[in-house]
PDB file of C-alpha atoms and ligand atoms in Angstrom:
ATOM      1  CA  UNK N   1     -93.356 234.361 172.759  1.00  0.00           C
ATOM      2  CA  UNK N   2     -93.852 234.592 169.063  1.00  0.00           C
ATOM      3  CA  UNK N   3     -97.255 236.509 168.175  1.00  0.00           C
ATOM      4  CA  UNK N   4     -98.295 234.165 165.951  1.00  0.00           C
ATOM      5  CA  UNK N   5     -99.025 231.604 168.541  1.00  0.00           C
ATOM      6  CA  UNK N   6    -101.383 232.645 170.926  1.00  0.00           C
ATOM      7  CA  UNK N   7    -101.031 229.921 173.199  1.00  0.00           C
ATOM      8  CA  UNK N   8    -102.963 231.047 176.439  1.00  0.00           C
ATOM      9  CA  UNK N   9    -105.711 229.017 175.997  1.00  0.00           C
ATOM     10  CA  UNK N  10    -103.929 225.630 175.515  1.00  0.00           C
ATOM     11  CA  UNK N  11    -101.857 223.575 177.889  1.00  0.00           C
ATOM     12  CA  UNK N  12     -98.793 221.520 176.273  1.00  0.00           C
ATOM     13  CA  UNK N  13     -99.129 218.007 175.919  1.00  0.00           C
ATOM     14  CA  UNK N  14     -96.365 217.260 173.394  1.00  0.00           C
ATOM     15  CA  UNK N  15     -93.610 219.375 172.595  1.00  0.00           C
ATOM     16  CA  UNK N  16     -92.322 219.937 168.715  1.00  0.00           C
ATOM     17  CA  UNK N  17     -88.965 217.842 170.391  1.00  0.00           C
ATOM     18  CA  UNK N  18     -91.029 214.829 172.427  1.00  0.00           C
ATOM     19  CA  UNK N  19     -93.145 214.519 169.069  1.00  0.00           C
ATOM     20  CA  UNK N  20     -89.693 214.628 166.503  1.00  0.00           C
ATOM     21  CA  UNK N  21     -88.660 211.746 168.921  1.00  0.00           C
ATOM     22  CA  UNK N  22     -91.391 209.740 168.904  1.00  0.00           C
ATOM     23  CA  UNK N  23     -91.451 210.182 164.874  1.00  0.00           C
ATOM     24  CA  UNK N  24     -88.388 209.336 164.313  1.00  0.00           C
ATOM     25  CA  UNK N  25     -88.592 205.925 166.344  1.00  0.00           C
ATOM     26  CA  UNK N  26     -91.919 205.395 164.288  1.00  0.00           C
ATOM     27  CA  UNK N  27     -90.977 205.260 161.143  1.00  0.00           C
ATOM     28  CA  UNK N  28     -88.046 203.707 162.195  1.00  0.00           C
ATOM     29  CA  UNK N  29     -89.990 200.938 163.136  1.00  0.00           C
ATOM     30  CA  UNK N  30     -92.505 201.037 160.672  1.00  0.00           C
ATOM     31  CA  UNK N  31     -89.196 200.991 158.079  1.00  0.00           C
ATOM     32  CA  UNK N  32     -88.186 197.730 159.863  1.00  0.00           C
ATOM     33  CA  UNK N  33     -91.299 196.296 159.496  1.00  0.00           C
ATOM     34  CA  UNK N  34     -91.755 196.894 155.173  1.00  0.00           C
ATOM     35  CA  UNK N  35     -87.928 195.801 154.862  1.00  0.00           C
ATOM     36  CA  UNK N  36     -88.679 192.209 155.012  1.00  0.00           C
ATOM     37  CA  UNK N  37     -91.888 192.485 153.465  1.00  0.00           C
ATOM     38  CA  UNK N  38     -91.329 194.445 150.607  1.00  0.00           C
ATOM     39  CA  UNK N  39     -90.656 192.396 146.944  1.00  0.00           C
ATOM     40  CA  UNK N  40     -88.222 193.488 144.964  1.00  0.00           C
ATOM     41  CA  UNK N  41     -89.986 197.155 142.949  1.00  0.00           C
ATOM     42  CA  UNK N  42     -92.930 197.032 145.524  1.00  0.00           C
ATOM     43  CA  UNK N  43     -93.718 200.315 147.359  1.00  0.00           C
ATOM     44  CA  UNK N  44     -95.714 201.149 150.818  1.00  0.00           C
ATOM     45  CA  UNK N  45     -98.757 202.654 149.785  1.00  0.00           C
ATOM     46  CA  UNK N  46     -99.318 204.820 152.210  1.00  0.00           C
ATOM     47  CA  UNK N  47    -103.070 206.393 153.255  1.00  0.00           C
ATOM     48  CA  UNK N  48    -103.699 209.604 155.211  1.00  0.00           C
ATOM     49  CA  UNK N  49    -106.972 210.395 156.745  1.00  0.00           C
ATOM     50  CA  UNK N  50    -107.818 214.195 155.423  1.00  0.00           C
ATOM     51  CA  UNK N  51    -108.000 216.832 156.601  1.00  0.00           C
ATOM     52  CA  UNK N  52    -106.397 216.186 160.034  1.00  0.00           C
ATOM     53  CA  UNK N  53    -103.650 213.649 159.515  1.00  0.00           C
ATOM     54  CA  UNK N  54    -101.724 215.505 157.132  1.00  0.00           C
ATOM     55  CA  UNK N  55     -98.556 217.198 159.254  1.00  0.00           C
ATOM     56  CA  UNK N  56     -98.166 213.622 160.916  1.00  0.00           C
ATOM     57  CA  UNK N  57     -98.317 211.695 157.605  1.00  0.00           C
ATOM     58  CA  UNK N  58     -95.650 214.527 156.215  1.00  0.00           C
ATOM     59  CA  UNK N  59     -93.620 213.938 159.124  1.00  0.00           C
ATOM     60  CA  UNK N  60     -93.734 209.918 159.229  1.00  0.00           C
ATOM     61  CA  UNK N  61     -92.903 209.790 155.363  1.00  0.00           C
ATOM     62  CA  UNK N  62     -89.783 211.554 156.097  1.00  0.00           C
ATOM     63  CA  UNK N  63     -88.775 209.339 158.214  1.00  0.00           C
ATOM     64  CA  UNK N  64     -89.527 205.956 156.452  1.00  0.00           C
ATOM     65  CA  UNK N  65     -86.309 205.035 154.801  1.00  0.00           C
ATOM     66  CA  UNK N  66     -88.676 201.932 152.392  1.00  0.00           C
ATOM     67  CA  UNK N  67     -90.134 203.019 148.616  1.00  0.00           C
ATOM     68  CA  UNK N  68     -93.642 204.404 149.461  1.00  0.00           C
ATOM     69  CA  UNK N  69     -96.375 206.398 147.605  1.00  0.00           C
ATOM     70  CA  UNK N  70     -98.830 208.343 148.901  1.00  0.00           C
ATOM     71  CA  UNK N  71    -102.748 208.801 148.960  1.00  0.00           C
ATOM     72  CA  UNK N  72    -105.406 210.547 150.842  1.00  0.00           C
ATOM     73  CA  UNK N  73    -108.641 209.683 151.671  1.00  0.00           C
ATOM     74  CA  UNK N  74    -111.059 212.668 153.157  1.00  0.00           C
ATOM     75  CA  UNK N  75    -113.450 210.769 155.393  1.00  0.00           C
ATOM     76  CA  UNK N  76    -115.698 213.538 158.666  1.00  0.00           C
ATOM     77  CA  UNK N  77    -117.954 212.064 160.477  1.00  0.00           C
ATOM     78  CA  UNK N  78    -121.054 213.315 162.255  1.00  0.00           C
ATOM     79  CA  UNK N  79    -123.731 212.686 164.371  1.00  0.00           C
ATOM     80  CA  UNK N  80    -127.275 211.238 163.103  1.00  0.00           C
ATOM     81  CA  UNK N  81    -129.952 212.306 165.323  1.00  0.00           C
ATOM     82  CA  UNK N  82    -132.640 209.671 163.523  1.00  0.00           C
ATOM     83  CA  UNK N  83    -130.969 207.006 164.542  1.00  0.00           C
ATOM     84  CA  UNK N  84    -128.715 208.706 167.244  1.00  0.00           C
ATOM     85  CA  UNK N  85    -125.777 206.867 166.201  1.00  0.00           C
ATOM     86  CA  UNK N  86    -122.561 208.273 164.575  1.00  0.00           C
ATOM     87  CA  UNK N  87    -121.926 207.975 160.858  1.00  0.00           C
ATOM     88  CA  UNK N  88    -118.853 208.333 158.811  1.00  0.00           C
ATOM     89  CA  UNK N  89    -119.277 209.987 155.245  1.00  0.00           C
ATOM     90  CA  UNK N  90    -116.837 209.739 152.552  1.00  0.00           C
ATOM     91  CA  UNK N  91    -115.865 213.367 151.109  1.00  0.00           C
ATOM     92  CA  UNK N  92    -113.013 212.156 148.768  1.00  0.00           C
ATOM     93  CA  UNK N  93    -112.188 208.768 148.287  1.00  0.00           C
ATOM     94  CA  UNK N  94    -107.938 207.202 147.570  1.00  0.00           C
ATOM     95  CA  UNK N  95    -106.806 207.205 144.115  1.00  0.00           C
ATOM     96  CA  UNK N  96    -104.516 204.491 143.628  1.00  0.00           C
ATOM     97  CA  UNK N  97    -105.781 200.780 142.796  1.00  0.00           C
ATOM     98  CA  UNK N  98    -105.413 199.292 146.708  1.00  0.00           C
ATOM     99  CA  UNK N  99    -105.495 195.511 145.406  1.00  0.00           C
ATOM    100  CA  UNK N 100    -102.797 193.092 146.313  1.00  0.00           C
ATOM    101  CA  UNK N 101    -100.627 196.557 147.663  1.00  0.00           C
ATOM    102  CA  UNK N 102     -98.937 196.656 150.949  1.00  0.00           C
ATOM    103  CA  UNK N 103    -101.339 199.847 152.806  1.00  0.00           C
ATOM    104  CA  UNK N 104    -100.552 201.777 155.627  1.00  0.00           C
ATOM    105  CA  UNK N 105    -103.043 204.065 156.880  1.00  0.00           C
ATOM    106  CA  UNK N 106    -102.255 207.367 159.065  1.00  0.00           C
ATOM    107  CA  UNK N 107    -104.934 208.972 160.877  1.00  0.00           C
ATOM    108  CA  UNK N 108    -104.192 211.550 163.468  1.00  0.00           C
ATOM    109  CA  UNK N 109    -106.184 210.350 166.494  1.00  0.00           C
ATOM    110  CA  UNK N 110    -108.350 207.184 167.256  1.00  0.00           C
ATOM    111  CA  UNK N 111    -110.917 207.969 169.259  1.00  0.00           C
ATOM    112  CA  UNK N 112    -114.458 206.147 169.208  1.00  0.00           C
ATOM    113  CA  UNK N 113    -112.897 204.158 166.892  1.00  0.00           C
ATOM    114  CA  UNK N 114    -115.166 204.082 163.766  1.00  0.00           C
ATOM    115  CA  UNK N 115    -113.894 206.334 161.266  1.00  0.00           C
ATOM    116  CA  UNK N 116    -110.941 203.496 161.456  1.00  0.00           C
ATOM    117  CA  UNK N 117    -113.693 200.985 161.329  1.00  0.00           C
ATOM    118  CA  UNK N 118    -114.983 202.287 158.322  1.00  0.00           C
ATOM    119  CA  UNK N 119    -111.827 202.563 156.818  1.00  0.00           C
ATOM    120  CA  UNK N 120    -110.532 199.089 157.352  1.00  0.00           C
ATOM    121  CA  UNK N 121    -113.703 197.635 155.965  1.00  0.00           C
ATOM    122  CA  UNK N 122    -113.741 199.963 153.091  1.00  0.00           C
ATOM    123  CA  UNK N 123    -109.976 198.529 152.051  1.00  0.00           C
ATOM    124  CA  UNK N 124    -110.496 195.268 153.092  1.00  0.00           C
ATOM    125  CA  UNK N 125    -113.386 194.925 150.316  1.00  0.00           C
ATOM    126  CA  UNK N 126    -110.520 195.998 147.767  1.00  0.00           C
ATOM    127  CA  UNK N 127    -108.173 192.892 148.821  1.00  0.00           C
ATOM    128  CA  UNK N 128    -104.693 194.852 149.914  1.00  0.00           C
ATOM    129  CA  UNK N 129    -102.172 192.560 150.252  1.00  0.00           C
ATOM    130  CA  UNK N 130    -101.982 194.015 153.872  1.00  0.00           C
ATOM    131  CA  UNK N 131    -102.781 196.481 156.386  1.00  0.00           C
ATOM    132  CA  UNK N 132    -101.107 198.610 158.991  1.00  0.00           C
ATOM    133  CA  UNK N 133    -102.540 201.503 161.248  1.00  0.00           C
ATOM    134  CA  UNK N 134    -100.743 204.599 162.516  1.00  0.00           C
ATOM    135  CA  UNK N 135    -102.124 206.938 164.282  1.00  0.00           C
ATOM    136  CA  UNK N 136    -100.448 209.729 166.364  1.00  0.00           C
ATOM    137  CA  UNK N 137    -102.722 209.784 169.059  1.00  0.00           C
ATOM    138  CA  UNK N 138    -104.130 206.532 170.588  1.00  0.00           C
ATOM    139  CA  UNK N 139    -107.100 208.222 173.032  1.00  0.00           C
ATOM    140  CA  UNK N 140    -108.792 205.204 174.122  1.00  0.00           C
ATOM    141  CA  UNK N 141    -111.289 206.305 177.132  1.00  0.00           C
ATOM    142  CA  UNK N 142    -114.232 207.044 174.693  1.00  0.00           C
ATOM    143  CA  UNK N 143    -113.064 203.652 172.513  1.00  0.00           C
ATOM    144  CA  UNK N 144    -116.388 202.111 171.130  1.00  0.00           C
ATOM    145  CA  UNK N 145    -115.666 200.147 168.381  1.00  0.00           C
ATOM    146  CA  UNK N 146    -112.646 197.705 168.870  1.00  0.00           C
ATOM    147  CA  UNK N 147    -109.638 198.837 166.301  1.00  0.00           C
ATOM    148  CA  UNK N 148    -105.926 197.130 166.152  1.00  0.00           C
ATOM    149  CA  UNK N 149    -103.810 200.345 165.947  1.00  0.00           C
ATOM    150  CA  UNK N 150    -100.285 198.524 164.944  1.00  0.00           C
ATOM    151  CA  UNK N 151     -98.383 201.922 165.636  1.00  0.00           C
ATOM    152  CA  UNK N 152     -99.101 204.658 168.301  1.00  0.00           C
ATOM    153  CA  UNK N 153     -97.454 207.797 168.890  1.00  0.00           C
ATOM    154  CA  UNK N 154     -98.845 209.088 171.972  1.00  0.00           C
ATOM    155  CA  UNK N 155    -101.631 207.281 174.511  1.00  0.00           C
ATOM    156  CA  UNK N 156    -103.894 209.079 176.274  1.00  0.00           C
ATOM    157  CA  UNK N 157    -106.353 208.656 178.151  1.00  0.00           C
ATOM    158  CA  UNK N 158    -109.001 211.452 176.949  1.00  0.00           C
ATOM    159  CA  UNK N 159    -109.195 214.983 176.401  1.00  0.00           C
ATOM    160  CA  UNK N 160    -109.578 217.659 173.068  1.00  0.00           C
ATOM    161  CA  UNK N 161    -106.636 218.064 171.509  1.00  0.00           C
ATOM    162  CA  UNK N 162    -105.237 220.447 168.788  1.00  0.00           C
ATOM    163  CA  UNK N 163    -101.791 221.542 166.977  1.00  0.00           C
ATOM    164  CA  UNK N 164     -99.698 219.340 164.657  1.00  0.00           C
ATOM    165  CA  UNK N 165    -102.653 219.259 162.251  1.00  0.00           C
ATOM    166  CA  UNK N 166    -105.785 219.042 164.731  1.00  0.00           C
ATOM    167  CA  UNK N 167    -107.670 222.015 164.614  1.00  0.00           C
ATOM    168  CA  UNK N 168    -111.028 223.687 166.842  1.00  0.00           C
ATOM    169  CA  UNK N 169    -113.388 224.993 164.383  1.00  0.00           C
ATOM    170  CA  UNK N 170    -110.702 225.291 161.942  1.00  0.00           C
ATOM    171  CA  UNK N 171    -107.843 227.229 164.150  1.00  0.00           C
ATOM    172  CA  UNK N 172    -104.825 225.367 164.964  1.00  0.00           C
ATOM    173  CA  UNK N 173    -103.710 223.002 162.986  1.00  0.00           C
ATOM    174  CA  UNK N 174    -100.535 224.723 162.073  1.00  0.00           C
ATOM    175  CA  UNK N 175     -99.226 224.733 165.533  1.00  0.00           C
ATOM    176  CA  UNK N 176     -96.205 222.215 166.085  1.00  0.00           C
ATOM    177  CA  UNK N 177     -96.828 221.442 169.727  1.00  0.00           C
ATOM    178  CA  UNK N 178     -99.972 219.314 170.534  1.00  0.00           C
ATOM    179  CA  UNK N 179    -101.893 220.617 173.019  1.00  0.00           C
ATOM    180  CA  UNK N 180    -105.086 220.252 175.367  1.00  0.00           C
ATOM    181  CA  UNK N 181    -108.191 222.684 174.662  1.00  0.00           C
ATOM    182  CA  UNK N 182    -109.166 223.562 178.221  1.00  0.00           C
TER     183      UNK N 182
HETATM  184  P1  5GP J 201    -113.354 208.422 165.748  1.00  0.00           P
HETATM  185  O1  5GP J 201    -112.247 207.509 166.186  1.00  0.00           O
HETATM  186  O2  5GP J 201    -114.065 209.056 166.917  1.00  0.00           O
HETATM  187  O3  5GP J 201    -114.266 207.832 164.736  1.00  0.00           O
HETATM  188  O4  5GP J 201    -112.777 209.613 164.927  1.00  0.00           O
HETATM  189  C1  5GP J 201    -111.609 210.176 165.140  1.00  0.00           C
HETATM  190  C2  5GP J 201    -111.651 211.519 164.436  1.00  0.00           C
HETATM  191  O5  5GP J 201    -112.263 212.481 165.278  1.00  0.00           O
HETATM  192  C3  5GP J 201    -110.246 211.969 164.184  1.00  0.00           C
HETATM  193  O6  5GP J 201    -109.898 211.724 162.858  1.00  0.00           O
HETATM  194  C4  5GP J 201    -110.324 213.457 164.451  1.00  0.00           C
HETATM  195  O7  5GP J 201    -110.597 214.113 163.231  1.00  0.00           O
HETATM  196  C5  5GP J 201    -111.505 213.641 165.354  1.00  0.00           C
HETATM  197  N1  5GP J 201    -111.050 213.834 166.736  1.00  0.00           N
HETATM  198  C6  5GP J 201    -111.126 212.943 167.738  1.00  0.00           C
HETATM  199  N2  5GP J 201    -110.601 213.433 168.858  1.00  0.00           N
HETATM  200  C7  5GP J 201    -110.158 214.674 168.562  1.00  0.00           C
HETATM  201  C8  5GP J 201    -109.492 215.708 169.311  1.00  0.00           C
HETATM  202  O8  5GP J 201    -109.181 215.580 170.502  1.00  0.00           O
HETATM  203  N3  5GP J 201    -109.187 216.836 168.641  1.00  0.00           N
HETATM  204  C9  5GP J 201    -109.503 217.052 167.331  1.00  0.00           C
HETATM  205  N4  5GP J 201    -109.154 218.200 166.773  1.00  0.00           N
HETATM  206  N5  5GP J 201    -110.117 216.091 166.585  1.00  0.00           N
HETATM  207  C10 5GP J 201    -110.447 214.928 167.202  1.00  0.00           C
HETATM  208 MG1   MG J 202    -110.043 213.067 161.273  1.00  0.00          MG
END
């Protein structure tokens, strides 16, 4: 095995091939769906979620055969012991005017749900001509807040994950397999 990645902690979930695959068919899909939207000059603009959506986003844009631009939006969130109740802060916010554009957000996992929520409110206040949701991981057991994810890589039904740009206190991301943190 190469050195590099020390793997004996983590059990495979999705190989580098199963997630290509599923990719692939994504933006495919996603392509399909812009095609007949799309005016004449328009372009997808497309939203990732820093830091953790990145290697999906570079992936799915690779595969999307429409005019797109990107953006990022860097949004953590964390727990408030006041109130206990989770809160979602944002570090960086999109660049691009979002107004009357065709968005698609990519986030790398839904998993309560309300970074997504936050998101979708904070866009929807800025009048996009519509919005679409990708995420590569749909892990719905700990859903609290109710989210329409319009395209799903992989859904599971709980469990920490890292690799393909999820990390554990900052290790892993680079990995190209995803994997379970036992
Ligand atoms: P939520 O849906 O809970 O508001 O937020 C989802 C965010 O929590 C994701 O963007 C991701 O950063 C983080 N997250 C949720 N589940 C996992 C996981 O299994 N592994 C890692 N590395 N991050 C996760
Ligand atoms: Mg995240």
């Amino acid at each position: 095995m190469d050195l590099h990645y020390d793997t004996s902690k983590l059990q495979m979930l999705f190989s580098p091939e199963q997630i290509r695959g599923r990719v692939r068919e994504l933006g495919a899909e996603i392509s399909a769906h812009y095609e007949k939207l799309l005016a004449e000059g328009e372009m997808v603009l497309v939203i990732g979620i820093l830091n953790g959506a990145f290697v999906f986003m570079s992936d799915l844009i690779r595969e999307m055969t429409v005019p797109l631009e990107t953006d990022f939006i860097r949004l953590s969130s964390y727990e408030d012991h006041l109130s206990s109740s989770s809160k979602v802060v944002m570090l960086k916010n999109f660049e691009r005017e979002v107004r009357h554009r065709h968005v698609l957000v990519v986030e790398d996992i839904a998993d309560v749900g309300l970074t997504l929520n936050w998101l979708l409110k904070h866009l929807k206040t800025q009048e996009p001509a519509s919005v679409k949701l990708a995420v590569a991981v749909d892990k719905s057991a700990r859903r609290e807040v109710k989210v329409d994810l319009d395209y799903v890589g992989f859904a599971i039904d709980d469990g920490f994950l890292v690799g393909y740009g999820l990390d554990a206190a900052r290790r892993y991301r680079e990995f190209p397999a995803i994997y379970t943190l036992g």
